[in-house]
Short mmCIF file of C-alpha atoms and ligand atoms in Angstrom, two decimals:
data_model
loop_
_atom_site.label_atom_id
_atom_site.label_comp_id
_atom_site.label_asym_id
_atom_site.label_seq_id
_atom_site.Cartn_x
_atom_site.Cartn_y
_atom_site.Cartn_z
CA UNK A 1 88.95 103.89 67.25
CA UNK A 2 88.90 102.04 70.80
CA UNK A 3 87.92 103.71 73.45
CA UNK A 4 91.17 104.02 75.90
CA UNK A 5 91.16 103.89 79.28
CA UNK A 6 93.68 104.34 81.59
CA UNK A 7 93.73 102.82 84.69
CA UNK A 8 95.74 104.36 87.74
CA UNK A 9 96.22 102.01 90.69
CA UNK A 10 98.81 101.38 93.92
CA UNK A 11 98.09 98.07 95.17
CA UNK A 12 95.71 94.85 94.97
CA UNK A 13 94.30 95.87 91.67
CA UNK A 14 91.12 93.66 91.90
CA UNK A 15 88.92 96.44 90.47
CA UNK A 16 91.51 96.99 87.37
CA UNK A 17 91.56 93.25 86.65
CA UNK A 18 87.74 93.88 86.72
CA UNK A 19 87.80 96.61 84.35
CA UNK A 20 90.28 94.99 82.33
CA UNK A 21 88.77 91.81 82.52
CA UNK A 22 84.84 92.55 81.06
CA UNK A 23 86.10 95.41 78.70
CA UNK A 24 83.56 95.73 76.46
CA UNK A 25 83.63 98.68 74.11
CA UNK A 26 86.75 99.91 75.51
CA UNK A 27 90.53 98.88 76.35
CA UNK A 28 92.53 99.62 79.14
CA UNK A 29 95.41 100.98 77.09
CA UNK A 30 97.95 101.11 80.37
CA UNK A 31 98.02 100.76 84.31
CA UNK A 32 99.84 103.17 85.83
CA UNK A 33 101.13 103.41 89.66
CA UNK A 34 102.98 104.79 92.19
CA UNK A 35 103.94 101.80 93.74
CA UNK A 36 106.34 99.76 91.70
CA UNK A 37 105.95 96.90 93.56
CA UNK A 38 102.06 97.40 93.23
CA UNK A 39 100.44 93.43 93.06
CA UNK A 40 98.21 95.31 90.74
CA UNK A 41 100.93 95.75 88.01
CA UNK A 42 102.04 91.96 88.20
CA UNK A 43 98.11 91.07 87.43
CA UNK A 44 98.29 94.08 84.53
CA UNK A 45 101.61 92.55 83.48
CA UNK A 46 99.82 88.69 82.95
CA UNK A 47 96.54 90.14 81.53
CA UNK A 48 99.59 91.49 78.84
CA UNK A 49 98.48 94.87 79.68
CA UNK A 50 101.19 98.08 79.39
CA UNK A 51 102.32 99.14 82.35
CA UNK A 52 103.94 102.37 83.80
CA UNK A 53 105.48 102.68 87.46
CA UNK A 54 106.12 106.34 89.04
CA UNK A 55 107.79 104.95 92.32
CA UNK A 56 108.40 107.69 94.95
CA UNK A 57 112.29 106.57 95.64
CA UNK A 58 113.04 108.19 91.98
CA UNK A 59 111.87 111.33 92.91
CA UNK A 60 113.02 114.50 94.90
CA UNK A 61 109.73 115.06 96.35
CA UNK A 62 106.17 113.93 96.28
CA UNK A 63 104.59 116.91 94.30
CA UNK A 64 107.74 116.34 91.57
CA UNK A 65 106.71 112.64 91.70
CA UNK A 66 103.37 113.64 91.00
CA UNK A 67 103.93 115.76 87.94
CA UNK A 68 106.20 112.72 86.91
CA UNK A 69 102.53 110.50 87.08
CA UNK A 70 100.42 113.21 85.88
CA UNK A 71 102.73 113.45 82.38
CA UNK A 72 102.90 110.02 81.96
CA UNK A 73 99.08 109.58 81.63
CA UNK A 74 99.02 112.63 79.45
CA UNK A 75 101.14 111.05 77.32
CA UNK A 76 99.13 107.99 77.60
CA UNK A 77 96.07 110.02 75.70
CA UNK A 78 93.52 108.37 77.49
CA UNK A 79 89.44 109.02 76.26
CA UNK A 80 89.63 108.43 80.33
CA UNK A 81 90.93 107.96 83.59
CA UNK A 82 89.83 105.47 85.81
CA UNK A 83 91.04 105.81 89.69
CA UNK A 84 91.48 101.95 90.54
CA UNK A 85 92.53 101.74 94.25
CA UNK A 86 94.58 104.80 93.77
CA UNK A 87 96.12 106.12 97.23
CA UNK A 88 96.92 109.81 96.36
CA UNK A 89 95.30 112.82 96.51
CA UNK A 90 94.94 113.78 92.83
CA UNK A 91 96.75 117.29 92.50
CA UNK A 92 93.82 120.28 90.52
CA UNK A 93 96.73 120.75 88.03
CA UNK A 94 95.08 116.92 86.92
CA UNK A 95 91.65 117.01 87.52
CA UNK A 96 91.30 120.37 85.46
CA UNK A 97 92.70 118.76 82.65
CA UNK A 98 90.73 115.77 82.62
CA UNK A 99 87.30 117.28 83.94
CA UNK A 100 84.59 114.79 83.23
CA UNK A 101 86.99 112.52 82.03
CA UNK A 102 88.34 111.47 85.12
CA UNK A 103 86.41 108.72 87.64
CA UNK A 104 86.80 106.69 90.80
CA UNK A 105 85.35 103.77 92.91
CA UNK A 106 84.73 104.29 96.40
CA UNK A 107 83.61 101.54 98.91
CA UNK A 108 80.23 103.57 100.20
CA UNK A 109 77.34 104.57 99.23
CA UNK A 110 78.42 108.55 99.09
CA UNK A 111 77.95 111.46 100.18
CA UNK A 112 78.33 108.47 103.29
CA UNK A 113 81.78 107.92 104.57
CA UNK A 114 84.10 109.19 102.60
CA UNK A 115 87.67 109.14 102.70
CA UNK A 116 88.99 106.19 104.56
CA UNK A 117 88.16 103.45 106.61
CA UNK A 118 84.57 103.28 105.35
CA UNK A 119 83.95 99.24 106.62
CA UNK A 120 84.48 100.10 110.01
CA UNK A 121 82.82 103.40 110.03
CA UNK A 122 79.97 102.04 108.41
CA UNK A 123 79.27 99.15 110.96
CA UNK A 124 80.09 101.45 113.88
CA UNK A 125 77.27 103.67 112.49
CA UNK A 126 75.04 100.80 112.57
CA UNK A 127 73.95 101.35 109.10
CA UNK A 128 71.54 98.45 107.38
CA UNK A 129 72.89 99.33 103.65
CA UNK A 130 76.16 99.72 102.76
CA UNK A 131 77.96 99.75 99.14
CA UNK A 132 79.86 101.66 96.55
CA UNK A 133 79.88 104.53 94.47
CA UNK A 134 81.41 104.78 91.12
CA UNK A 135 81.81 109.03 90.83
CA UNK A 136 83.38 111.85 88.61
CA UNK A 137 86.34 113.36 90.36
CA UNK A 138 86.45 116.91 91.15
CA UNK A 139 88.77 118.69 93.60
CA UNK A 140 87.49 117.81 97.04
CA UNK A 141 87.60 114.19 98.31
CA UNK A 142 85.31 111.89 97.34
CA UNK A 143 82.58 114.75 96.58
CA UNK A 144 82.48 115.01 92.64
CA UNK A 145 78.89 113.59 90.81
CA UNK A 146 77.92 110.52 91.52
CA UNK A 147 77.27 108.38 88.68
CA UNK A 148 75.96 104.93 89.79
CA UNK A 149 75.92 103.09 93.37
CA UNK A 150 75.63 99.83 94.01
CA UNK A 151 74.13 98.43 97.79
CA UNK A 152 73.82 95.67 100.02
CA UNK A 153 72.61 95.21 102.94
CA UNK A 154 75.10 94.63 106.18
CA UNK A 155 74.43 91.55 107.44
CA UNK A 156 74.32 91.25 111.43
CA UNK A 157 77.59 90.39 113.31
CA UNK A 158 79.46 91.21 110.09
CA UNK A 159 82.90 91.62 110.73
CA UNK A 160 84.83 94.41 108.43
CA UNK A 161 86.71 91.76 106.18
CA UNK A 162 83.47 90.22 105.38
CA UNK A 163 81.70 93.53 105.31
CA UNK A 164 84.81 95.15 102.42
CA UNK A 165 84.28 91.79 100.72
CA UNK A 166 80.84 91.69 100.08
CA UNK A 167 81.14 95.38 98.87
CA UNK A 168 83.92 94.20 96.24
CA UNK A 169 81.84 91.83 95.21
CA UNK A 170 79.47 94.97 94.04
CA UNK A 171 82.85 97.11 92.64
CA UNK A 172 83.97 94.35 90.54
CA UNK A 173 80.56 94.08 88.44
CA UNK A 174 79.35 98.02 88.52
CA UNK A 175 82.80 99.49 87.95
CA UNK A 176 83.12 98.11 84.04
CA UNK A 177 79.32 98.55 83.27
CA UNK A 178 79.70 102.81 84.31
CA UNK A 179 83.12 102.43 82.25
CA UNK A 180 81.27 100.40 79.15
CA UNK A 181 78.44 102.93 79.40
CA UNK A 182 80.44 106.04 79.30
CA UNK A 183 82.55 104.41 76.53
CA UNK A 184 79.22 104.20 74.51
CA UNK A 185 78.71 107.62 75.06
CA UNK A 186 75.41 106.13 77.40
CA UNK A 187 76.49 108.30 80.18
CA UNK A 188 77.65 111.78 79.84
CA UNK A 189 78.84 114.45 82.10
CA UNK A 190 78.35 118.28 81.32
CA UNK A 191 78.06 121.15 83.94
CA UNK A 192 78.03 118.71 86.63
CA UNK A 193 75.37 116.87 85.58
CA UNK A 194 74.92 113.30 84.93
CA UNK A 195 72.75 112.42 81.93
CA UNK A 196 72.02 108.48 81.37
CA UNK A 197 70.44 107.16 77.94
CA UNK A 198 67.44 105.25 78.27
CA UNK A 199 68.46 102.06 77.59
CA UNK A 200 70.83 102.83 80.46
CA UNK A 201 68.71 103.41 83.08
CA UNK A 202 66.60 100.44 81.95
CA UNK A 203 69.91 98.30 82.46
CA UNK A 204 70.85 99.43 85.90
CA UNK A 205 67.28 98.65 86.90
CA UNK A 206 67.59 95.03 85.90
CA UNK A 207 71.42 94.95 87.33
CA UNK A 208 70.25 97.07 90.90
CA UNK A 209 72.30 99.41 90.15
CA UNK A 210 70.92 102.82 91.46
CA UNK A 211 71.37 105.97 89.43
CA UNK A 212 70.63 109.60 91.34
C1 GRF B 301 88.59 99.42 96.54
O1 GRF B 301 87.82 99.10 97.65
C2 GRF B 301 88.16 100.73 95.94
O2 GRF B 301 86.79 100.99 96.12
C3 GRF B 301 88.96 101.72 96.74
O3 GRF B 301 90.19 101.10 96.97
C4 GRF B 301 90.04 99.69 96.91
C5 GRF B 301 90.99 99.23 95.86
O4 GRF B 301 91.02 97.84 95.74
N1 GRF B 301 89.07 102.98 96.03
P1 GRF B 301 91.70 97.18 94.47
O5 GRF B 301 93.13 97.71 94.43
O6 GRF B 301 90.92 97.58 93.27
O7 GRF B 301 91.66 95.71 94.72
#
C-alpha cells in the first residue's frame, strides 16, 4: 500500500509541488487549505492532485472552521501530515491525534527564529548561516524535534528576497528526502526521539543535510 501523505497548505505551494513533484515511495493523496483561492491548490489541481478547500467565509468562526479542516484530513487517512506553508496555528485537539505523524518546514535553522519573519530577523542578527528545518510538530510553535536542517551561508549585502530564496532553494530538495525517508520507515519518531537508519545518515552526509 502507498504511503499517503497529506499535504496542508494556504498559499504559494512551492514546497507541496516539491513534495509532490520527487515523491518517491509515497503519494500525496490530497492538498488541503484554508484559503480557497490558495495558488497552491491551482498547482495541486494541474499536478492532477485531489484537492480540499476549508475557506473561512463558510464558517461561523475560526475554531468551527478549524474542526471543519481537522475532519477533513481525518477523513483523508493520511500515514502523514505534511505542514506545507500552512498559516494557522494547529489546534492540540490535531496534533494529539497525529503525534509523530505530523511535520513542518520552517525557513531557519531552529531552535533560531522561529515564528515569523525569520529573513529579516536573521540578517538583522548578523548571522553567517542561515537555513531550514524540516521538524515534528508538537504543541508549541515551531519547538517539536527536529529532524533534518539544511544551511547556507548569508551572503554579504543580501537583501531578504534573495536571502528567503536561497533558503527555498534548500526546502524544495530536503523537504521530500525527510518525507521519502520517513515513508521508508528510515526515520522514526518515538518518545521524542529521532532515530535515523544508517543508510540515512550516510545520505544526508553526501546531500549536507545535517541531522541532530
Ligand atoms: C516556506 O518558506 C516554508 O518554510 C514556510 O512557509 C513558506 C511556504 O512557502 N513554512 P510555499 O507555500 O511552500 O511556497
Amino acid at each position: 500500500m502507498t504511503f499517503r501523505v497529506v499535504a496542508i497548505i494556504s498559499g504559494r505551494g512551492s514546497n507541496m509541488e516539491s513534495l509532490a513533484r520527487h515523491a518517491s515511495g509515497y503519494e500525496i493523496s490530497a492538498v488541503v487549505s484554508n484559503k480557497e483561492d490558495a495558488k497552491g491548490l491551482e498547482i495541486a489541481r494541474g499536478l492532477g492532485l485531489k484537492t480540499v478547500a476549508i475557506p473561512r467565509s463558510k464558517y461561523a468562526t475560526v475554531a468551527e472552521q478549524k474542526r471543519a479542516l481537522f475532519r477533513a484530513v481525518c477523513e483523508l487517512n493520511p500515514d502523514l501530515v505534511a505542514l506545507a506553508g500552512y498559516m494557522q496555528i494547529v489546534e492540540p485537539y490535531f496534533i494529539s491525534r497525529f503525534r509523530g505523524r505530523i511535520v513542518n518546514i520552517h525557513p531557519s535553522l531552529l531552535p533560531e527564529f522561529p515564528g515569523l519573519d525569520t529573513h529579516q530577523r536573521a540578517l538583522d542578527a548578523g548571522v553567517k548561516e542561515h537555513g531550514c528545518s524540516v521538524h515534528y510538530v508538537d504543541e508549541g510553535l515551531d519547538t517539536g524535534a527536529v529532524i533534518a536542517q539544511a544551511k547556507i551561508m548569508v551572503p554579504k549585502k543580501c537583501t531578504e528576497a534573495e536571502l528567503a530564496a536561497l533558503v527555498l532553494t534548500r526546502e524544495h530538495q530536503i523537504y521530500p528526502w525527510v518525507v521519502a525517508n520517513i515513508a521508508a520507515g528510515a526515520i522514526t519518531f518515538s518518545q521524542d526521539q529521532v532515530t535515523y537508519s544508517s543508510t540515512c545518515r550516510k545520505e544526508a552526509l553526501s546531500l549536507n543535510f545535517h541531522l541532530p
